[in-house]
PDB file of N, CA and C in Angstrom:
ATOM      1  N   MET A   1       0.826  -1.197   0.111  1.00  0.00           N
ATOM      2  CA  MET A   1       0.071   0.157   0.012  1.00  0.00           C
ATOM      3  C   MET A   1       0.766   1.242   0.109  1.00  0.00           C
ATOM      4  N   ARG A   2       2.293   1.056  -0.088  1.00  0.00           N
ATOM      5  CA  ARG A   2       2.873   2.463   0.120  1.00  0.00           C
ATOM      6  C   ARG A   2       2.978   3.025  -1.348  1.00  0.00           C
ATOM      7  N   LEU A   3       2.110   2.676  -1.885  1.00  0.00           N
ATOM      8  CA  LEU A   3       2.189   3.318  -3.548  1.00  0.00           C
ATOM      9  C   LEU A   3       0.882   4.510  -3.424  1.00  0.00           C
ATOM     10  N   ILE A   4       0.212   4.570  -2.217  1.00  0.00           N
ATOM     11  CA  ILE A   4      -0.770   5.534  -2.204  1.00  0.00           C
ATOM     12  C   ILE A   4      -0.572   6.574  -1.434  1.00  0.00           C
ATOM     13  N   PRO A   5      -0.434   7.963  -1.826  1.00  0.00           N
ATOM     14  CA  PRO A   5       0.206   8.884  -1.069  1.00  0.00           C
ATOM     15  C   PRO A   5      -0.405   9.157   0.295  1.00  0.00           C
ATOM     16  N   HIS A   6       0.640   9.631   1.236  1.00  0.00           N
ATOM     17  CA  HIS A   6      -0.290   9.762   2.625  1.00  0.00           C
ATOM     18  C   HIS A   6      -1.182  10.686   2.954  1.00  0.00           C
ATOM     19  N   ASN A   7      -1.315  11.795   1.854  1.00  0.00           N
ATOM     20  CA  ASN A   7      -2.530  12.470   1.983  1.00  0.00           C
ATOM     21  C   ASN A   7      -4.134  12.150   1.616  1.00  0.00           C
ATOM     22  N   VAL A   8      -3.903  10.930   1.061  1.00  0.00           N
ATOM     23  CA  VAL A   8      -5.381  10.412   0.557  1.00  0.00           C
ATOM     24  C   VAL A   8      -5.893   9.114   1.691  1.00  0.00           C
ATOM     25  N   ILE A   9      -4.902   8.855   2.654  1.00  0.00           N
ATOM     26  CA  ILE A   9      -5.075   7.630   3.370  1.00  0.00           C
ATOM     27  C   ILE A   9      -5.810   8.309   4.356  1.00  0.00           C
ATOM     28  N   VAL A  10      -7.033   7.959   4.849  1.00  0.00           N
ATOM     29  CA  VAL A  10      -7.878   8.244   5.973  1.00  0.00           C
ATOM     30  C   VAL A  10      -7.911   7.125   7.028  1.00  0.00           C
ATOM     31  N   ASN A  11      -7.576   7.187   7.905  1.00  0.00           N
ATOM     32  CA  ASN A  11      -7.235   6.268   9.180  1.00  0.00           C
ATOM     33  C   ASN A  11      -8.714   6.097  10.103  1.00  0.00           C
ATOM     34  N   ARG A  12      -9.682   5.702   9.162  1.00  0.00           N
ATOM     35  CA  ARG A  12     -11.096   5.397   9.602  1.00  0.00           C
ATOM     36  C   ARG A  12     -11.572   4.531   9.133  1.00  0.00           C
ATOM     37  N   GLU A  13     -12.518   3.356   9.919  1.00  0.00           N
ATOM     38  CA  GLU A  13     -13.044   2.237   9.543  1.00  0.00           C
ATOM     39  C   GLU A  13     -13.674   2.060   8.335  1.00  0.00           C
ATOM     40  N   LYS A  14     -14.444   3.452   8.235  1.00  0.00           N
ATOM     41  CA  LYS A  14     -15.562   3.636   6.762  1.00  0.00           C
ATOM     42  C   LYS A  14     -14.799   3.794   5.817  1.00  0.00           C
ATOM     43  N   CYS A  15     -13.359   4.319   5.762  1.00  0.00           N
ATOM     44  CA  CYS A  15     -12.487   4.544   4.610  1.00  0.00           C
ATOM     45  C   CYS A  15     -12.298   2.862   4.036  1.00  0.00           C
ATOM     46  N   TYR A  16     -11.762   2.399   5.006  1.00  0.00           N
ATOM     47  CA  TYR A  16     -11.680   1.004   4.518  1.00  0.00           C
ATOM     48  C   TYR A  16     -12.687   0.052   3.936  1.00  0.00           C
ATOM     49  N   GLN A  17     -14.004   0.258   4.734  1.00  0.00           N
ATOM     50  CA  GLN A  17     -15.182  -0.578   4.413  1.00  0.00           C
ATOM     51  C   GLN A  17     -15.695   0.246   2.969  1.00  0.00           C
ATOM     52  N   ALA A  18     -15.325   1.281   2.592  1.00  0.00           N
ATOM     53  CA  ALA A  18     -15.877   2.022   1.107  1.00  0.00           C
ATOM     54  C   ALA A  18     -14.699   1.382   0.130  1.00  0.00           C
ATOM     55  N   ASN A  19     -13.459   1.262   0.567  1.00  0.00           N
ATOM     56  CA  ASN A  19     -12.699   0.618  -0.404  1.00  0.00           C
ATOM     57  C   ASN A  19     -12.955  -0.681  -0.466  1.00  0.00           C
ATOM     58  N   PHE A  20     -13.164  -1.742   0.588  1.00  0.00           N
ATOM     59  CA  PHE A  20     -13.849  -3.215   0.141  1.00  0.00           C
ATOM     60  C   PHE A  20     -14.895  -2.898  -0.699  1.00  0.00           C
ATOM     61  N   PHE A  21     -15.906  -2.029  -0.442  1.00  0.00           N
ATOM     62  CA  PHE A  21     -17.193  -1.765  -1.231  1.00  0.00           C
ATOM     63  C   PHE A  21     -16.850  -1.783  -2.627  1.00  0.00           C
ATOM     64  N   MET A  22     -15.606  -0.958  -2.979  1.00  0.00           N
ATOM     65  CA  MET A  22     -15.565  -0.665  -4.476  1.00  0.00           C
ATOM     66  C   MET A  22     -14.483  -1.832  -5.330  1.00  0.00           C
ATOM     67  N   ILE A  23     -13.828  -2.570  -4.477  1.00  0.00           N
ATOM     68  CA  ILE A  23     -13.021  -3.633  -4.956  1.00  0.00           C
ATOM     69  C   ILE A  23     -14.121  -4.393  -5.157  1.00  0.00           C
ATOM     70  N   CYS A  24     -15.368  -4.874  -4.273  1.00  0.00           N
ATOM     71  CA  CYS A  24     -16.438  -5.669  -4.715  1.00  0.00           C
ATOM     72  C   CYS A  24     -17.010  -5.242  -6.108  1.00  0.00           C
ATOM     73  N   LYS A  25     -17.503  -4.286  -6.187  1.00  0.00           N
ATOM     74  CA  LYS A  25     -18.059  -3.499  -7.290  1.00  0.00           C
ATOM     75  C   LYS A  25     -17.288  -3.952  -8.605  1.00  0.00           C
ATOM     76  N   LEU A  26     -15.816  -3.614  -8.215  1.00  0.00           N
ATOM     77  CA  LEU A  26     -14.914  -3.668  -9.526  1.00  0.00           C
ATOM     78  C   LEU A  26     -14.875  -4.942 -10.044  1.00  0.00           C
ATOM     79  N   LEU A  27     -15.333  -6.110  -9.149  1.00  0.00           N
ATOM     80  CA  LEU A  27     -15.185  -7.610  -9.497  1.00  0.00           C
ATOM     81  C   LEU A  27     -16.322  -8.175 -10.157  1.00  0.00           C
ATOM     82  N   GLY A  28     -17.536  -7.313  -9.448  1.00  0.00           N
ATOM     83  CA  GLY A  28     -18.600  -7.918 -10.197  1.00  0.00           C
ATOM     84  C   GLY A  28     -19.362  -8.558  -8.896  1.00  0.00           C
ATOM     85  N   VAL A  29     -19.182  -8.257  -7.830  1.00  0.00           N
ATOM     86  CA  VAL A  29     -19.627  -9.030  -6.590  1.00  0.00           C
ATOM     87  C   VAL A  29     -20.744  -7.900  -5.927  1.00  0.00           C
ATOM     88  N   GLN A  30     -21.683  -8.447  -5.618  1.00  0.00           N
ATOM     89  CA  GLN A  30     -22.772  -8.008  -5.363  1.00  0.00           C
ATOM     90  C   GLN A  30     -22.675  -7.605  -3.605  1.00  0.00           C
ATOM     91  N   MET A  31     -22.688  -6.481  -3.518  1.00  0.00           N
ATOM     92  CA  MET A  31     -22.297  -5.999  -1.563  1.00  0.00           C
ATOM     93  C   MET A  31     -23.264  -4.644  -1.603  1.00  0.00           C
ATOM     94  N   PHE A  32     -23.839  -4.943  -0.574  1.00  0.00           N
ATOM     95  CA  PHE A  32     -24.731  -4.155   0.056  1.00  0.00           C
ATOM     96  C   PHE A  32     -23.955  -3.554   1.277  1.00  0.00           C
ATOM     97  N   VAL A  33     -24.287  -2.276   1.727  1.00  0.00           N
ATOM     98  CA  VAL A  33     -23.462  -1.654   2.819  1.00  0.00           C
ATOM     99  C   VAL A  33     -24.600  -0.941   3.726  1.00  0.00           C
ATOM    100  N   GLU A  34     -24.108  -1.016   4.929  1.00  0.00           N
ATOM    101  CA  GLU A  34     -25.160  -0.462   5.911  1.00  0.00           C
ATOM    102  C   GLU A  34     -26.477  -0.952   6.062  1.00  0.00           C
ATOM    103  N   ASP A  35     -26.611  -2.267   5.984  1.00  0.00           N
ATOM    104  CA  ASP A  35     -27.990  -3.056   5.951  1.00  0.00           C
ATOM    105  C   ASP A  35     -28.474  -3.030   7.153  1.00  0.00           C
ATOM    106  N   ALA A  36     -29.633  -2.029   7.281  1.00  0.00           N
ATOM    107  CA  ALA A  36     -30.577  -2.033   8.629  1.00  0.00           C
ATOM    108  C   ALA A  36     -31.007  -3.142   9.055  1.00  0.00           C
ATOM    109  N   THR A  37     -30.756  -3.506  10.592  1.00  0.00           N
ATOM    110  CA  THR A  37     -31.364  -4.493  11.370  1.00  0.00           C
ATOM    111  C   THR A  37     -32.098  -3.809  12.457  1.00  0.00           C
ATOM    112  N   ASP A  38     -33.020  -4.506  13.220  1.00  0.00           N
ATOM    113  CA  ASP A  38     -33.706  -3.994  14.359  1.00  0.00           C
ATOM    114  C   ASP A  38     -32.542  -3.649  15.561  1.00  0.00           C
ATOM    115  N   LEU A  39     -31.418  -3.907  15.368  1.00  0.00           N
ATOM    116  CA  LEU A  39     -30.464  -3.771  16.554  1.00  0.00           C
ATOM    117  C   LEU A  39     -28.898  -2.835  15.833  1.00  0.00           C
ATOM    118  N   GLY A  40     -29.405  -2.280  14.624  1.00  0.00           N
ATOM    119  CA  GLY A  40     -27.956  -1.751  13.961  1.00  0.00           C
ATOM    120  C   GLY A  40     -27.863  -1.942  12.506  1.00  0.00           C
ATOM    121  N   PHE A  41     -26.769  -1.567  12.090  1.00  0.00           N
ATOM    122  CA  PHE A  41     -26.277  -1.805  10.564  1.00  0.00           C
ATOM    123  C   PHE A  41     -25.286  -2.620  10.466  1.00  0.00           C
ATOM    124  N   ILE A  42     -25.616  -3.627   9.467  1.00  0.00           N
ATOM    125  CA  ILE A  42     -24.358  -4.678   9.228  1.00  0.00           C
ATOM    126  C   ILE A  42     -23.715  -3.752   8.273  1.00  0.00           C
ATOM    127  N   ASP A  43     -22.300  -3.938   8.331  1.00  0.00           N
ATOM    128  CA  ASP A  43     -21.187  -2.950   7.467  1.00  0.00           C
ATOM    129  C   ASP A  43     -21.462  -3.394   6.079  1.00  0.00           C
ATOM    130  N   GLY A  44     -21.790  -4.853   5.972  1.00  0.00           N
ATOM    131  CA  GLY A  44     -21.559  -5.267   4.525  1.00  0.00           C
ATOM    132  C   GLY A  44     -22.335  -6.797   4.296  1.00  0.00           C
ATOM    133  N   VAL A  45     -22.811  -6.832   3.205  1.00  0.00           N
ATOM    134  CA  VAL A  45     -23.699  -8.311   3.026  1.00  0.00           C
ATOM    135  C   VAL A  45     -23.123  -8.652   1.366  1.00  0.00           C
ATOM    136  N   ILE A  46     -22.849  -9.773   1.562  1.00  0.00           N
ATOM    137  CA  ILE A  46     -22.392  -9.949   0.008  1.00  0.00           C
ATOM    138  C   ILE A  46     -23.335 -11.248  -0.054  1.00  0.00           C
ATOM    139  N   THR A  47     -23.873 -11.333  -1.497  1.00  0.00           N
ATOM    140  CA  THR A  47     -24.718 -12.140  -1.734  1.00  0.00           C
ATOM    141  C   THR A  47     -24.282 -12.802  -3.052  1.00  0.00           C
ATOM    142  N   THR A  48     -23.953 -14.293  -3.153  1.00  0.00           N
ATOM    143  CA  THR A  48     -23.675 -14.900  -4.331  1.00  0.00           C
ATOM    144  C   THR A  48     -24.745 -15.950  -4.710  1.00  0.00           C
ATOM    145  N   PRO A  49     -24.658 -16.839  -5.953  1.00  0.00           N
ATOM    146  CA  PRO A  49     -25.807 -17.605  -6.195  1.00  0.00           C
ATOM    147  C   PRO A  49     -25.812 -18.654  -4.817  1.00  0.00           C
ATOM    148  N   HIS A  50     -24.784 -18.897  -4.098  1.00  0.00           N
ATOM    149  CA  HIS A  50     -24.761 -19.974  -3.278  1.00  0.00           C
ATOM    150  C   HIS A  50     -24.718 -19.753  -1.745  1.00  0.00           C
ATOM    151  N   HIS A  51     -24.261 -18.623  -1.538  1.00  0.00           N
ATOM    152  CA  HIS A  51     -24.004 -17.848  -0.443  1.00  0.00           C
ATOM    153  C   HIS A  51     -24.336 -16.777  -0.074  1.00  0.00           C
ATOM    154  N   VAL A  52     -24.609 -16.594   1.251  1.00  0.00           N
ATOM    155  CA  VAL A  52     -24.410 -14.878   1.839  1.00  0.00           C
ATOM    156  C   VAL A  52     -23.535 -14.867   2.974  1.00  0.00           C
ATOM    157  N   TYR A  53     -22.863 -13.808   2.644  1.00  0.00           N
ATOM    158  CA  TYR A  53     -21.522 -13.104   3.689  1.00  0.00           C
ATOM    159  C   TYR A  53     -21.779 -11.972   4.308  1.00  0.00           C
ATOM    160  N   VAL A  54     -22.087 -12.200   5.808  1.00  0.00           N
ATOM    161  CA  VAL A  54     -22.669 -11.017   6.635  1.00  0.00           C
ATOM    162  C   VAL A  54     -20.978 -10.264   6.981  1.00  0.00           C
ATOM    163  N   VAL A  55     -20.867  -9.110   6.725  1.00  0.00           N
ATOM    164  CA  VAL A  55     -19.423  -8.773   6.884  1.00  0.00           C
ATOM    165  C   VAL A  55     -19.498  -7.498   7.741  1.00  0.00           C
ATOM    166  N   GLU A  56     -18.322  -7.862   8.875  1.00  0.00           N
ATOM    167  CA  GLU A  56     -18.326  -6.674   9.986  1.00  0.00           C
ATOM    168  C   GLU A  56     -16.719  -6.100   9.807  1.00  0.00           C
ATOM    169  N   PHE A  57     -16.659  -4.643   9.365  1.00  0.00           N
ATOM    170  CA  PHE A  57     -15.340  -4.488   9.758  1.00  0.00           C
ATOM    171  C   PHE A  57     -14.870  -3.966  11.019  1.00  0.00           C
ATOM    172  N   LYS A  58     -13.654  -4.106  11.376  1.00  0.00           N
ATOM    173  CA  LYS A  58     -13.046  -3.368  12.509  1.00  0.00           C
ATOM    174  C   LYS A  58     -12.015  -2.849  11.967  1.00  0.00           C
ATOM    175  N   LYS A  59     -11.596  -1.688  12.940  1.00  0.00           N
ATOM    176  CA  LYS A  59      -9.806  -1.169  12.486  1.00  0.00           C
ATOM    177  C   LYS A  59      -9.063  -1.040  14.155  1.00  0.00           C
ATOM    178  N   ASP A  60      -8.057  -1.861  13.470  1.00  0.00           N
ATOM    179  CA  ASP A  60      -7.076  -1.897  14.789  1.00  0.00           C
ATOM    180  C   ASP A  60      -7.521  -2.712  15.890  1.00  0.00           C
ATOM    181  N   ARG A  61      -8.409  -3.545  15.559  1.00  0.00           N
ATOM    182  CA  ARG A  61      -9.033  -4.709  16.645  1.00  0.00           C
ATOM    183  C   ARG A  61      -9.004  -5.910  15.984  1.00  0.00           C
ATOM    184  N   ASN A  62      -9.401  -6.826  16.961  1.00  0.00           N
ATOM    185  CA  ASN A  62      -9.132  -8.260  16.309  1.00  0.00           C
ATOM    186  C   ASN A  62     -10.482  -8.825  15.477  1.00  0.00           C
ATOM    187  N   PRO A  63     -10.326  -9.353  14.553  1.00  0.00           N
ATOM    188  CA  PRO A  63     -11.565  -9.739  13.869  1.00  0.00           C
ATOM    189  C   PRO A  63     -12.337 -10.716  14.698  1.00  0.00           C
ATOM    190  N   MET A  64     -11.899 -11.336  15.731  1.00  0.00           N
ATOM    191  CA  MET A  64     -12.939 -11.713  16.476  1.00  0.00           C
ATOM    192  C   MET A  64     -14.159 -11.047  17.028  1.00  0.00           C
ATOM    193  N   ALA A  65     -13.517  -9.640  17.208  1.00  0.00           N
ATOM    194  CA  ALA A  65     -14.504  -8.560  18.116  1.00  0.00           C
ATOM    195  C   ALA A  65     -15.697  -8.271  16.599  1.00  0.00           C
ATOM    196  N   ALA A  66     -15.292  -8.400  15.707  1.00  0.00           N
ATOM    197  CA  ALA A  66     -16.454  -8.210  14.573  1.00  0.00           C
ATOM    198  C   ALA A  66     -17.274  -9.431  14.663  1.00  0.00           C
ATOM    199  N   LEU A  67     -16.823 -10.735  14.564  1.00  0.00           N
ATOM    200  CA  LEU A  67     -17.637 -11.920  14.440  1.00  0.00           C
ATOM    201  C   LEU A  67     -18.668 -11.884  15.442  1.00  0.00           C
ATOM    202  N   GLU A  68     -18.077 -11.524  17.004  1.00  0.00           N
ATOM    203  CA  GLU A  68     -18.704 -11.257  18.277  1.00  0.00           C
ATOM    204  C   GLU A  68     -20.078 -10.345  17.794  1.00  0.00           C
ATOM    205  N   GLN A  69     -19.878  -9.034  17.410  1.00  0.00           N
ATOM    206  CA  GLN A  69     -20.912  -8.258  17.126  1.00  0.00           C
ATOM    207  C   GLN A  69     -21.653  -8.710  16.387  1.00  0.00           C
ATOM    208  N   ILE A  70     -21.381  -9.709  15.354  1.00  0.00           N
ATOM    209  CA  ILE A  70     -22.331 -10.096  14.202  1.00  0.00           C
ATOM    210  C   ILE A  70     -23.031 -10.766  15.295  1.00  0.00           C
ATOM    211  N   LYS A  71     -22.621 -11.778  15.929  1.00  0.00           N
ATOM    212  CA  LYS A  71     -23.596 -12.778  16.694  1.00  0.00           C
ATOM    213  C   LYS A  71     -24.473 -12.072  17.922  1.00  0.00           C
ATOM    214  N   LYS A  72     -23.669 -11.041  18.359  1.00  0.00           N
ATOM    215  CA  LYS A  72     -24.515 -10.401  19.473  1.00  0.00           C
ATOM    216  C   LYS A  72     -25.621  -9.902  19.095  1.00  0.00           C
ATOM    217  N   ASN A  73     -25.525  -9.273  17.782  1.00  0.00           N
ATOM    218  CA  ASN A  73     -26.567  -8.083  17.412  1.00  0.00           C
ATOM    219  C   ASN A  73     -27.768  -9.056  16.589  1.00  0.00           C
ATOM    220  N   ASN A  74     -27.129 -10.496  16.421  1.00  0.00           N
ATOM    221  CA  ASN A  74     -27.855 -11.247  15.510  1.00  0.00           C
ATOM    222  C   ASN A  74     -28.004 -10.868  14.130  1.00  0.00           C
ATOM    223  N   TYR A  75     -27.260 -10.170  13.300  1.00  0.00           N
ATOM    224  CA  TYR A  75     -27.025  -9.764  12.218  1.00  0.00           C
ATOM    225  C   TYR A  75     -27.445 -10.408  11.229  1.00  0.00           C
ATOM    226  N   SER A  76     -27.167 -12.025  10.831  1.00  0.00           N
ATOM    227  CA  SER A  76     -27.407 -12.877  10.144  1.00  0.00           C
ATOM    228  C   SER A  76     -28.752 -13.118  10.317  1.00  0.00           C
ATOM    229  N   PHE A  77     -29.807 -12.965  11.031  1.00  0.00           N
ATOM    230  CA  PHE A  77     -31.177 -13.444  11.093  1.00  0.00           C
ATOM    231  C   PHE A  77     -32.040 -13.522  10.074  1.00  0.00           C
ATOM    232  N   LYS A  78     -31.986 -12.490   9.112  1.00  0.00           N
ATOM    233  CA  LYS A  78     -32.813 -12.148   8.306  1.00  0.00           C
ATOM    234  C   LYS A  78     -32.693 -12.894   6.817  1.00  0.00           C
ATOM    235  N   TYR A  79     -31.041 -13.289   6.922  1.00  0.00           N
ATOM    236  CA  TYR A  79     -30.838 -13.960   5.618  1.00  0.00           C
ATOM    237  C   TYR A  79     -30.760 -15.558   5.987  1.00  0.00           C
ATOM    238  N   VAL A  80     -30.693 -15.510   7.124  1.00  0.00           N
ATOM    239  CA  VAL A  80     -30.778 -17.354   7.683  1.00  0.00           C
ATOM    240  C   VAL A  80     -32.295 -17.508   7.362  1.00  0.00           C
ATOM    241  N   ALA A  81     -33.030 -16.912   7.715  1.00  0.00           N
ATOM    242  CA  ALA A  81     -34.741 -17.158   7.418  1.00  0.00           C
ATOM    243  C   ALA A  81     -35.161 -16.760   6.381  1.00  0.00           C
ATOM    244  N   GLN A  82     -34.610 -16.267   5.309  1.00  0.00           N
ATOM    245  CA  GLN A  82     -35.112 -15.768   4.042  1.00  0.00           C
ATOM    246  C   GLN A  82     -34.488 -16.251   2.932  1.00  0.00           C
ATOM    247  N   SER A  83     -32.970 -16.437   3.004  1.00  0.00           N
ATOM    248  CA  SER A  83     -32.331 -16.508   1.851  1.00  0.00           C
ATOM    249  C   SER A  83     -32.466 -18.188   1.107  1.00  0.00           C
ATOM    250  N   GLY A  84     -32.536 -18.809   2.314  1.00  0.00           N
ATOM    251  CA  GLY A  84     -32.311 -20.469   1.843  1.00  0.00           C
ATOM    252  C   GLY A  84     -31.288 -20.733   1.524  1.00  0.00           C
ATOM    253  N   LYS A  85     -29.973 -20.044   1.590  1.00  0.00           N
ATOM    254  CA  LYS A  85     -28.687 -20.074   1.237  1.00  0.00           C
ATOM    255  C   LYS A  85     -27.859 -20.436   2.465  1.00  0.00           C
ATOM    256  N   PRO A  86     -26.763 -21.145   2.624  1.00  0.00           N
ATOM    257  CA  PRO A  86     -25.628 -21.039   3.768  1.00  0.00           C
ATOM    258  C   PRO A  86     -25.314 -19.522   4.102  1.00  0.00           C
ATOM    259  N   VAL A  87     -25.403 -19.077   5.367  1.00  0.00           N
ATOM    260  CA  VAL A  87     -25.000 -17.842   5.627  1.00  0.00           C
ATOM    261  C   VAL A  87     -23.624 -17.770   6.436  1.00  0.00           C
ATOM    262  N   VAL A  88     -22.760 -16.990   5.876  1.00  0.00           N
ATOM    263  CA  VAL A  88     -21.297 -17.224   6.219  1.00  0.00           C
ATOM    264  C   VAL A  88     -20.893 -15.625   7.311  1.00  0.00           C
ATOM    265  N   HIS A  89     -20.624 -15.486   8.512  1.00  0.00           N
ATOM    266  CA  HIS A  89     -20.147 -14.390   9.062  1.00  0.00           C
ATOM    267  C   HIS A  89     -18.715 -14.284   9.026  1.00  0.00           C
ATOM    268  N   VAL A  90     -18.220 -12.978   8.349  1.00  0.00           N
ATOM    269  CA  VAL A  90     -17.086 -12.929   8.131  1.00  0.00           C
ATOM    270  C   VAL A  90     -16.386 -11.471   9.036  1.00  0.00           C
ATOM    271  N   GLY A  91     -15.492 -11.452   9.861  1.00  0.00           N
ATOM    272  CA  GLY A  91     -15.060 -10.123  10.331  1.00  0.00           C
ATOM    273  C   GLY A  91     -13.496 -10.055   9.805  1.00  0.00           C
ATOM    274  N   ILE A  92     -13.509  -8.934   9.062  1.00  0.00           N
ATOM    275  CA  ILE A  92     -12.394  -8.155   8.565  1.00  0.00           C
ATOM    276  C   ILE A  92     -11.727  -7.199   9.733  1.00  0.00           C
ATOM    277  N   SER A  93     -10.672  -7.098   9.879  1.00  0.00           N
ATOM    278  CA  SER A  93      -9.903  -5.957  10.634  1.00  0.00           C
ATOM    279  C   SER A  93      -8.720  -5.325   9.773  1.00  0.00           C
ATOM    280  N   PHE A  94      -8.537  -4.301   9.890  1.00  0.00           N
ATOM    281  CA  PHE A  94      -7.776  -3.237   8.789  1.00  0.00           C
ATOM    282  C   PHE A  94      -6.660  -2.879  10.189  1.00  0.00           C
ATOM    283  N   TYR A  95      -5.435  -2.774   9.605  1.00  0.00           N
ATOM    284  CA  TYR A  95      -4.407  -2.364  10.889  1.00  0.00           C
ATOM    285  C   TYR A  95      -3.755  -1.470  10.093  1.00  0.00           C
ATOM    286  N   PHE A  96      -3.641  -0.104  10.505  1.00  0.00           N
ATOM    287  CA  PHE A  96      -3.138   0.928   9.846  1.00  0.00           C
ATOM    288  C   PHE A  96      -1.645   1.071  10.246  1.00  0.00           C
ATOM    289  N   THR A  97      -0.594   1.089  10.107  1.00  0.00           N
ATOM    290  CA  THR A  97       0.816   1.610  10.534  1.00  0.00           C
ATOM    291  C   THR A  97       1.268   2.637  10.559  1.00  0.00           C
ATOM    292  N   LYS A  98       2.095   3.297  11.125  1.00  0.00           N
ATOM    293  CA  LYS A  98       2.909   4.573  10.955  1.00  0.00           C
ATOM    294  C   LYS A  98       3.436   4.620   9.597  1.00  0.00           C
ATOM    295  N   GLY A  99       4.205   3.670   9.279  1.00  0.00           N
ATOM    296  CA  GLY A  99       4.966   3.781   7.827  1.00  0.00           C
ATOM    297  C   GLY A  99       3.813   3.648   6.770  1.00  0.00           C
ATOM    298  N   LYS A 100       2.321   4.288   6.959  1.00  0.00           N
ATOM    299  CA  LYS A 100       1.472   4.314   6.004  1.00  0.00           C
ATOM    300  C   LYS A 100       1.406   2.991   5.256  1.00  0.00           C
ATOM    301  N   SER A 101       1.407   1.921   5.725  1.00  0.00           N
ATOM    302  CA  SER A 101       0.970   0.841   5.229  1.00  0.00           C
ATOM    303  C   SER A 101       0.027   0.457   5.958  1.00  0.00           C
ATOM    304  N   VAL A 102      -0.812  -0.811   5.086  1.00  0.00           N
ATOM    305  CA  VAL A 102      -2.469  -1.328   5.690  1.00  0.00           C
ATOM    306  C   VAL A 102      -2.366  -2.796   5.591  1.00  0.00           C
ATOM    307  N   SER A 103      -2.596  -3.405   6.907  1.00  0.00           N
ATOM    308  CA  SER A 103      -2.646  -4.935   6.644  1.00  0.00           C
ATOM    309  C   SER A 103      -3.853  -5.210   7.068  1.00  0.00           C
ATOM    310  N   LEU A 104      -4.586  -6.568   6.522  1.00  0.00           N
ATOM    311  CA  LEU A 104      -5.688  -6.947   6.841  1.00  0.00           C
ATOM    312  C   LEU A 104      -5.396  -8.489   7.417  1.00  0.00           C
ATOM    313  N   LYS A 105      -6.464  -8.753   8.302  1.00  0.00           N
ATOM    314  CA  LYS A 105      -7.006 -10.066   8.972  1.00  0.00           C
ATOM    315  C   LYS A 105      -8.162 -10.624   8.897  1.00  0.00           C
ATOM    316  N   TRP A 106      -8.618 -11.530   8.587  1.00  0.00           N
ATOM    317  CA  TRP A 106      -9.995 -11.985   8.808  1.00  0.00           C
ATOM    318  C   TRP A 106     -10.541 -13.163   9.301  1.00  0.00           C
ATOM    319  N   LEU A 107     -11.707 -13.537   9.882  1.00  0.00           N
ATOM    320  CA  LEU A 107     -11.672 -14.824  10.533  1.00  0.00           C
ATOM    321  C   LEU A 107     -13.486 -15.322   9.658  1.00  0.00           C
ATOM    322  N   THR A 108     -13.947 -16.343   9.490  1.00  0.00           N
ATOM    323  CA  THR A 108     -15.132 -16.546   9.280  1.00  0.00           C
ATOM    324  C   THR A 108     -15.574 -17.753  10.185  1.00  0.00           C
ATOM    325  N   GLN A 109     -16.999 -17.760  10.133  1.00  0.00           N
ATOM    326  CA  GLN A 109     -17.757 -18.649  10.900  1.00  0.00           C
ATOM    327  C   GLN A 109     -18.903 -18.833  10.610  1.00  0.00           C
ATOM    328  N   LYS A 110     -19.460 -20.056  10.252  1.00  0.00           N
ATOM    329  CA  LYS A 110     -20.971 -20.383   9.960  1.00  0.00           C
ATOM    330  C   LYS A 110     -22.035 -19.712  10.775  1.00  0.00           C
ATOM    331  N   ALA A 111     -23.020 -19.427  10.073  1.00  0.00           N
ATOM    332  CA  ALA A 111     -23.910 -18.503  10.914  1.00  0.00           C
ATOM    333  C   ALA A 111     -24.844 -19.966  11.751  1.00  0.00           C
TER     334      ALA A 111
END
């Protein structure tokens, strides 16, 4: 990531969420962001012909914290109940280092 000038890198979770969304769009992957539930907003939902992925992003935190938020708020409920597809929880963490590089970690779990 050192190819990106420092003045365009924003050290916020929503920036990385937006970049992930744009990558999905460029690859032709259907992703919805900020999907409303009765307990909050899901950062992202990716739907494929065979699966639904409920995605939660965290900045500088363990991806397990993202999975715990998905479970605590029961974000996948409507997809488990309505889609008829297997649902996978995805916790993605972005780590921003002072050297202007970004690293990524993720964990997945079946709903």
